[in-house]
XYZ file of C-alpha atoms in Angstrom:
372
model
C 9.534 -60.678 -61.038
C 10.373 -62.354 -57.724
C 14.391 -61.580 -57.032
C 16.178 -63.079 -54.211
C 16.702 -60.787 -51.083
C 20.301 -60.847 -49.656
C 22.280 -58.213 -47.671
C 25.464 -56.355 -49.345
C 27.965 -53.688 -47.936
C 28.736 -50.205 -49.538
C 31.687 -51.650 -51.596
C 29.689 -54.817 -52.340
C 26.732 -52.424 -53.792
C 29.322 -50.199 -55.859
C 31.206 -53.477 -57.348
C 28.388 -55.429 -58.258
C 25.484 -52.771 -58.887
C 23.912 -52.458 -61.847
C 24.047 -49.233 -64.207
C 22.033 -48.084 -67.530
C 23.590 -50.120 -70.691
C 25.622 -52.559 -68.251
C 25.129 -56.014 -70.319
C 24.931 -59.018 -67.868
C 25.345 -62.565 -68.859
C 25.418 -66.010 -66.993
C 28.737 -67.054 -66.617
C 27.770 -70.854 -64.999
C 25.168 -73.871 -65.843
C 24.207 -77.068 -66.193
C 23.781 -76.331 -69.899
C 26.252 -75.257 -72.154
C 23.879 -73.579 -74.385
C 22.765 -71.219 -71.445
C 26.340 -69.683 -71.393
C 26.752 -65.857 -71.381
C 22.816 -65.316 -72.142
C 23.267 -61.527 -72.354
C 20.646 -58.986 -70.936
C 20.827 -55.423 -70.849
C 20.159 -53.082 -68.325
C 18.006 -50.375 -69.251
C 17.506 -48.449 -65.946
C 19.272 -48.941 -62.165
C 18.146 -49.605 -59.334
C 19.808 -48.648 -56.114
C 18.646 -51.960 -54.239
C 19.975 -54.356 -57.059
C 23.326 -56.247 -57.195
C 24.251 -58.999 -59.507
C 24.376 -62.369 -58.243
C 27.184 -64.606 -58.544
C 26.117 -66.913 -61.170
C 26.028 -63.478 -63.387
C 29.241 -61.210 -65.199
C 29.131 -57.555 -65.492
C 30.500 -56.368 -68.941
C 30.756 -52.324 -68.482
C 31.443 -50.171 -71.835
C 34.106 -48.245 -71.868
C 31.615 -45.190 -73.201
C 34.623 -43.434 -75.109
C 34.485 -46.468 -77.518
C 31.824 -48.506 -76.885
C 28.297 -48.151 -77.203
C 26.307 -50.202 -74.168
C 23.719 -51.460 -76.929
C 26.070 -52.455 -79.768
C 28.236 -54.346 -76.733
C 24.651 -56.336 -75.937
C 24.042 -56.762 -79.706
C 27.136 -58.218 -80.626
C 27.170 -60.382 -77.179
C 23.939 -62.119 -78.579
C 25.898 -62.813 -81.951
C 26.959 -66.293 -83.318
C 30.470 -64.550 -83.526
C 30.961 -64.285 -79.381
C 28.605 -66.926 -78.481
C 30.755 -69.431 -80.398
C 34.164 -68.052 -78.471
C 31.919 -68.488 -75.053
C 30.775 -72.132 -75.735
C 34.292 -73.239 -76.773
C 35.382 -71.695 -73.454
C 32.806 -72.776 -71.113
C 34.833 -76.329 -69.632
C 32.498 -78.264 -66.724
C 31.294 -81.689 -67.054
C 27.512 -81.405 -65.250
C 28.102 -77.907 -64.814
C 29.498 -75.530 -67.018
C 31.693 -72.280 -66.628
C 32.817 -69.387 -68.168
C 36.438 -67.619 -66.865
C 36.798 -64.438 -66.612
C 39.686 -64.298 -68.446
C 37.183 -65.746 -71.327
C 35.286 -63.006 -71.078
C 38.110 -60.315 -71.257
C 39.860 -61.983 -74.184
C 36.572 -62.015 -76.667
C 37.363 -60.223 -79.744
C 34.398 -58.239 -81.319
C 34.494 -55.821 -84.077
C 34.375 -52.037 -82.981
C 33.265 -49.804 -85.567
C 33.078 -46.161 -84.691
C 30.597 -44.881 -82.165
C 28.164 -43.508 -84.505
C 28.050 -46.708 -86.349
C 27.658 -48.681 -83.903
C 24.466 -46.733 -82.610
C 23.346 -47.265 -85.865
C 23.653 -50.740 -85.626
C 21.846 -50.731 -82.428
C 19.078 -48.624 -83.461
C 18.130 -50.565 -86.054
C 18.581 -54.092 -85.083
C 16.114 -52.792 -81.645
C 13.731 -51.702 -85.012
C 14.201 -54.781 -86.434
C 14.179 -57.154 -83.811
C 11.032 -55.803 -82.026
C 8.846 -56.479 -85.620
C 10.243 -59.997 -85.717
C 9.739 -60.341 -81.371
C 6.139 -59.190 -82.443
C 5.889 -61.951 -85.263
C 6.890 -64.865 -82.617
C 4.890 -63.501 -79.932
C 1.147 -63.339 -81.781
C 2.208 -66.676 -83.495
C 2.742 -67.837 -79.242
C -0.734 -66.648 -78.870
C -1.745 -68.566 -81.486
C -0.325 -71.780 -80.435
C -1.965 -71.245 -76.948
C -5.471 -71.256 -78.750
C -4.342 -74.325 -80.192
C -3.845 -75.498 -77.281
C -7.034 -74.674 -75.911
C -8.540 -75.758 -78.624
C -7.506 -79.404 -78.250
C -8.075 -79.061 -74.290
C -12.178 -77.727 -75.248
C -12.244 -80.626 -78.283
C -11.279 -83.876 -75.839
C -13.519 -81.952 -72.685
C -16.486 -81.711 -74.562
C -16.644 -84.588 -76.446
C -15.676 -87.201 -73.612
C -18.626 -85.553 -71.164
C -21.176 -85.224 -74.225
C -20.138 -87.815 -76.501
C -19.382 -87.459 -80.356
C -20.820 -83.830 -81.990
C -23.147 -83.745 -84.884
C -20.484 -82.785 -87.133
C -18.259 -85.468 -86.184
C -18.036 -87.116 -90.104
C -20.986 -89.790 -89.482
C -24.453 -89.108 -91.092
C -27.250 -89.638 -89.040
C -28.147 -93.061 -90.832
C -24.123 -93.923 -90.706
C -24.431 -93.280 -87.196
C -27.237 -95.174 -86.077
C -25.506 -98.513 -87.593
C -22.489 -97.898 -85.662
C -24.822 -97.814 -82.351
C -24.527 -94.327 -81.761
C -27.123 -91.610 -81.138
C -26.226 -88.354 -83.221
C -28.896 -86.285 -81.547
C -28.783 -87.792 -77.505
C -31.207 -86.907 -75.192
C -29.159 -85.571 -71.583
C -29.728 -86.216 -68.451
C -28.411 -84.955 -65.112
C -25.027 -86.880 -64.299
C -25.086 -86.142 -60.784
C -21.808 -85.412 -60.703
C -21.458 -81.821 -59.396
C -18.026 -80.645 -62.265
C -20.067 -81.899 -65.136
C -23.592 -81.548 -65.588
C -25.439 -83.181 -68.082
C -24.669 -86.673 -69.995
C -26.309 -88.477 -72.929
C -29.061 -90.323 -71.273
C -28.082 -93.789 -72.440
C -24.423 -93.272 -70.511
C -24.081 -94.790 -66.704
C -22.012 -93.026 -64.125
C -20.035 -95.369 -62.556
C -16.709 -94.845 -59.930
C -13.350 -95.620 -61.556
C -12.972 -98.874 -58.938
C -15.506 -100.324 -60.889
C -13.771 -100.183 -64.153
C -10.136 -99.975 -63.541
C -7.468 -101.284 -60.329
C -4.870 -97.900 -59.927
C -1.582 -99.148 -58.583
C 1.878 -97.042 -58.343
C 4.360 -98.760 -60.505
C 7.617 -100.475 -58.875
C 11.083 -98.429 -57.682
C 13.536 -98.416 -60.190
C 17.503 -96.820 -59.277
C 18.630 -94.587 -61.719
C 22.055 -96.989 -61.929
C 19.412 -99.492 -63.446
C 18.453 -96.770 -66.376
C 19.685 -96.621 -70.068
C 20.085 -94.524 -72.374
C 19.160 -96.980 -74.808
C 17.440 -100.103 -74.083
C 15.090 -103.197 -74.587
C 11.891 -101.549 -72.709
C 11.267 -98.087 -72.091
C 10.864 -96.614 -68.202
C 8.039 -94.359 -67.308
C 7.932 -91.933 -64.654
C 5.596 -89.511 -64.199
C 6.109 -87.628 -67.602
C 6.454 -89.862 -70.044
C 9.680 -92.274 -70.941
C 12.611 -91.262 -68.475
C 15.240 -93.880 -70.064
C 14.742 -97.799 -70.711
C 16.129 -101.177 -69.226
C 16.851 -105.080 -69.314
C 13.863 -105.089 -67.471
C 9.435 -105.484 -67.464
C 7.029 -104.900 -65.220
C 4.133 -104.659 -67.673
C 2.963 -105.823 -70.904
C -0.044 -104.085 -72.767
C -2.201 -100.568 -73.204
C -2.258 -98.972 -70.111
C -2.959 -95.343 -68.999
C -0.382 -94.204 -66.722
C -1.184 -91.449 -64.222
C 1.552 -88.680 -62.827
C 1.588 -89.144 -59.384
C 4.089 -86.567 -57.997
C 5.092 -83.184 -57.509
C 4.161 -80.776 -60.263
C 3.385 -83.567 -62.596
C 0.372 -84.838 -60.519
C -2.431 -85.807 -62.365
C -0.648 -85.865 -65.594
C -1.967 -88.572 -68.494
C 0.716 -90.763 -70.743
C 0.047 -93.837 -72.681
C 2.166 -97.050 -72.667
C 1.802 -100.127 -74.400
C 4.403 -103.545 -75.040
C 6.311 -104.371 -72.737
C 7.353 -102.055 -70.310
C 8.381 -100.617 -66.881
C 6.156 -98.172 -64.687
C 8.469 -96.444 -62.112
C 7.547 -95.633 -58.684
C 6.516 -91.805 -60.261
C 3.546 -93.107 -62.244
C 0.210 -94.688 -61.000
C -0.920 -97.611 -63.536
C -4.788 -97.958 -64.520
C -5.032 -101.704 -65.191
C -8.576 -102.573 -66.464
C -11.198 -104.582 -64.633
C -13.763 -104.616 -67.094
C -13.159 -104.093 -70.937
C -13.006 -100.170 -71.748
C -11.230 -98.067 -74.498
C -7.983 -97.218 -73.386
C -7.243 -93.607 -75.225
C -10.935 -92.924 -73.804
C -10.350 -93.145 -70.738
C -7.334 -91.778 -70.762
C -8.308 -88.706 -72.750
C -11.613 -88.395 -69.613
C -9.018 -88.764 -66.899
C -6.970 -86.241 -68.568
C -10.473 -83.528 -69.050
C -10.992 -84.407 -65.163
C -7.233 -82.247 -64.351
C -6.706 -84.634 -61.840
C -3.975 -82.262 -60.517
C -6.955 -81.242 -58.246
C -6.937 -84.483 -56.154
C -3.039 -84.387 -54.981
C -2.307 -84.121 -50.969
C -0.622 -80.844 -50.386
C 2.703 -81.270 -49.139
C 5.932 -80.284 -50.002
C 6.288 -82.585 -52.474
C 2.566 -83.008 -54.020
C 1.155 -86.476 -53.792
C -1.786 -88.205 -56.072
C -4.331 -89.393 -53.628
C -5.523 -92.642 -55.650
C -7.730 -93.588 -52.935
C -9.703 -90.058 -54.100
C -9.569 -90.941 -57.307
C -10.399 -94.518 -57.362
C -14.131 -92.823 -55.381
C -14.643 -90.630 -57.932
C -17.699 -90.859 -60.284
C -17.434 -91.219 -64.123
C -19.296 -90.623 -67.151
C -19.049 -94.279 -68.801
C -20.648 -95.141 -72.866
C -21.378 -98.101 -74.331
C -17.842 -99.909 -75.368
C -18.568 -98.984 -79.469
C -19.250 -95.658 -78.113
C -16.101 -95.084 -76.676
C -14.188 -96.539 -78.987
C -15.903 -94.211 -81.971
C -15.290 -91.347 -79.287
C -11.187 -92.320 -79.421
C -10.783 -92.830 -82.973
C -12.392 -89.599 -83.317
C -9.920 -88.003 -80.641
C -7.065 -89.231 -82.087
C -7.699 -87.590 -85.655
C -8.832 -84.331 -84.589
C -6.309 -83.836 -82.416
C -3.821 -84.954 -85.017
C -5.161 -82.307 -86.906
C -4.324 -79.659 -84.554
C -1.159 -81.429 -83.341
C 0.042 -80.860 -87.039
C -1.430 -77.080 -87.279
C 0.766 -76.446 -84.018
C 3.955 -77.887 -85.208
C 3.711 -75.658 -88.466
C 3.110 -73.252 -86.352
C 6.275 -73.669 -83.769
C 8.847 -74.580 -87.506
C 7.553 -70.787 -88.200
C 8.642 -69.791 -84.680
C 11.809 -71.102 -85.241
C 12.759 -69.948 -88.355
C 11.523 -66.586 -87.649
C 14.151 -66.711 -84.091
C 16.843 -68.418 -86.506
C 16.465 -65.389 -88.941
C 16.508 -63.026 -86.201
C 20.111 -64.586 -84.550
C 21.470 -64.180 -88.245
C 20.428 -60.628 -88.885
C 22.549 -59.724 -85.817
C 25.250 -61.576 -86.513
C 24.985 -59.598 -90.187
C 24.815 -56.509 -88.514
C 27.012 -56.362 -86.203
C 29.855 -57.789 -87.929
C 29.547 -55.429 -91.197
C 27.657 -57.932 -93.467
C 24.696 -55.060 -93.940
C 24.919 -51.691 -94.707
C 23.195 -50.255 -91.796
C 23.271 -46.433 -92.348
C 21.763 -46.855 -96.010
C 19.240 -49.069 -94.781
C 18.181 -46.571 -92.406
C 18.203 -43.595 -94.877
């Protein structure tokens, strides 16, 4: 972990150092729902003081235990007192005072290890559930990145739901002979493809400035920037299916559809068509291609769309790519649908998880019988 490096004197260290079962907690930010995040300390460091945006909450060892005070800090019971005490308007703060006057429940000290001891049991099987079903949503992901690479460079797999006959009708080759694409990232292509540059099939132009005093929350046409819709307006400057490109900063290279009527802000690079093409193809090509790769390094990243209009592409017949969208667009569907199952799991496993705190550390659950 990266930390910030700062100076501190003696009495600086010793006020605002950080000792074993200290429980830290952000005490300002721009979102009320990141108010006193607790975190505790499990060893010190001699070279570590707590930055300002942070609040130290000591135990008083005699009567409270450093991991119950952590426990119950992460419980609906304080968090609730913290959010109705945070004030700010586009950044919010938490008093001091605030934190002094929460009320939490104190049982005795060997309870309250109890309590601690097994909600650090319990907690860790459930972390364990959330993190292998993270993993698995990461394949997913990969999945779906593998799915539209390989079947936008090699065309539509055998298995794709069209019999060889059914195929054939539709103009398409099940079996393709390859041939070298010349084109150094990707190999071979079916041999019936052409490689052409993107000038030849599409015009990329930034889209037009728009002030953020011009955006809405709710309006007549939706405004995209470089990641999709940012807000919406009175106003147009397009009207149809168009792939927008991310043209700055970390979103670079990123691919979003739009299509109506519409504005493309100054943040997104519009691929209008010169010659009739698929849209979600070549979107879902542009989007195998990372074109992340292409920006001008700066400090703030630029899309190069001189590059990119150069570069060479794999192009099919127009049936071809059309099959090879419709196709896209219901596998990925597929695995759109197994991820969201996936992430409702997630959360009810986390919501479970805030609950069974809460129980515990308010006296809903009968901690010492459960751990006999």
């Amino acid at each position: 972990m990266d930390l910030m490096q700062t100076t501190a004197t003696p009495e600086e260290i010793r006020r605002f150092g950080l000792h074993v079962n200290d429980v830290v907690i952000t005490k300002d930010s721009e979102e009320w729902n990141d108010i006193a995040v607790p975190a505790l300390v499990i060893e010190s460091a001699s070279d570590l003081v707590c930055g300002y945006h942070l609040a130290i909450i000591r135990a008083n060892q005699q009567v409270l235990f450093g991991r119950f005070l952590f426990r119950s800090f992460q419980s609906y019971a304080i968090n609730q007192q913290f959010q109705i005490a945070a004030s700010g308007v586009t950044r919010y703060g938490l008093p001091k005072s605030s934190i002094g006057e929460a009320l939490i429940l104190l049982p005795p000290l060997p309870e309250q290890r109890a309590i601690a001891e097994f909600l650090d049991r319990e907690t860790a099987k459930l972390d364990t559930l959330v993190a292998k079903k993270r993993e698995l949503i990461e394949k997913l992901k990969e999945k779906r990145t593998a799915l539209i690479s390989r079947t936008v460079t090699r065309g539509l797999p055998a298995q794709a739901g069209l019999p060889s006959e059914a195929a054939r009708a539709a103009g398409l080759d099940p079996h393709p002979r390859l041939k070298p694409s010349g084109i150094e990232w990707l190999g071979e292509v079916p041999e019936h493809w052409v490689v052409k540059k993107i000038r030849h099939l599409a015009l990329l132009k930034s889209g037009e400035n728009i002030t953020s005093e011009e955006l809405e929350d709710d309006g007549e046409f939706p405004v995209f920037g470089g990641n999709g819709i940012r807000g919406y307006s009175s106003r147009f400057s397009h009207e149809g299916h168009y792939v927008l490109i991310g043209r700055q900063g970390a979103l670079c290279g990123n691919i979003n559809y739009a299509k109506g009527k519409f504005w493309a802000s100054e943040h997104a690079v519009v691929v209008s068509p010169l010659t009739e093409f698929a849209t979600a193809w070549l979107g879902e090509l542009l989007r195998a291609m990372n074109l992340n790769q292409y920006s001008i390094s700066a400090a703030q990243p630029g899309l190069s769309v001189e590059m990119i209009n150069r570069l060479n592409i794999p192009v099919p017949p127009l049936s071809e790519q059309r099959a090879i969208a419709d196709y896209l667009d219901r596998e990925t569907a597929k695995i759109e649908q197994m991820t969201a199952k996936v992430e409702e799991a997630i959360a009810r496993l986390q919501e479970y998880r805030a609950a069974l705190i809460t129980a515990a550390v308010t006296g809903k659950i009968e901690v010492r019988k459960v751990n006999s």
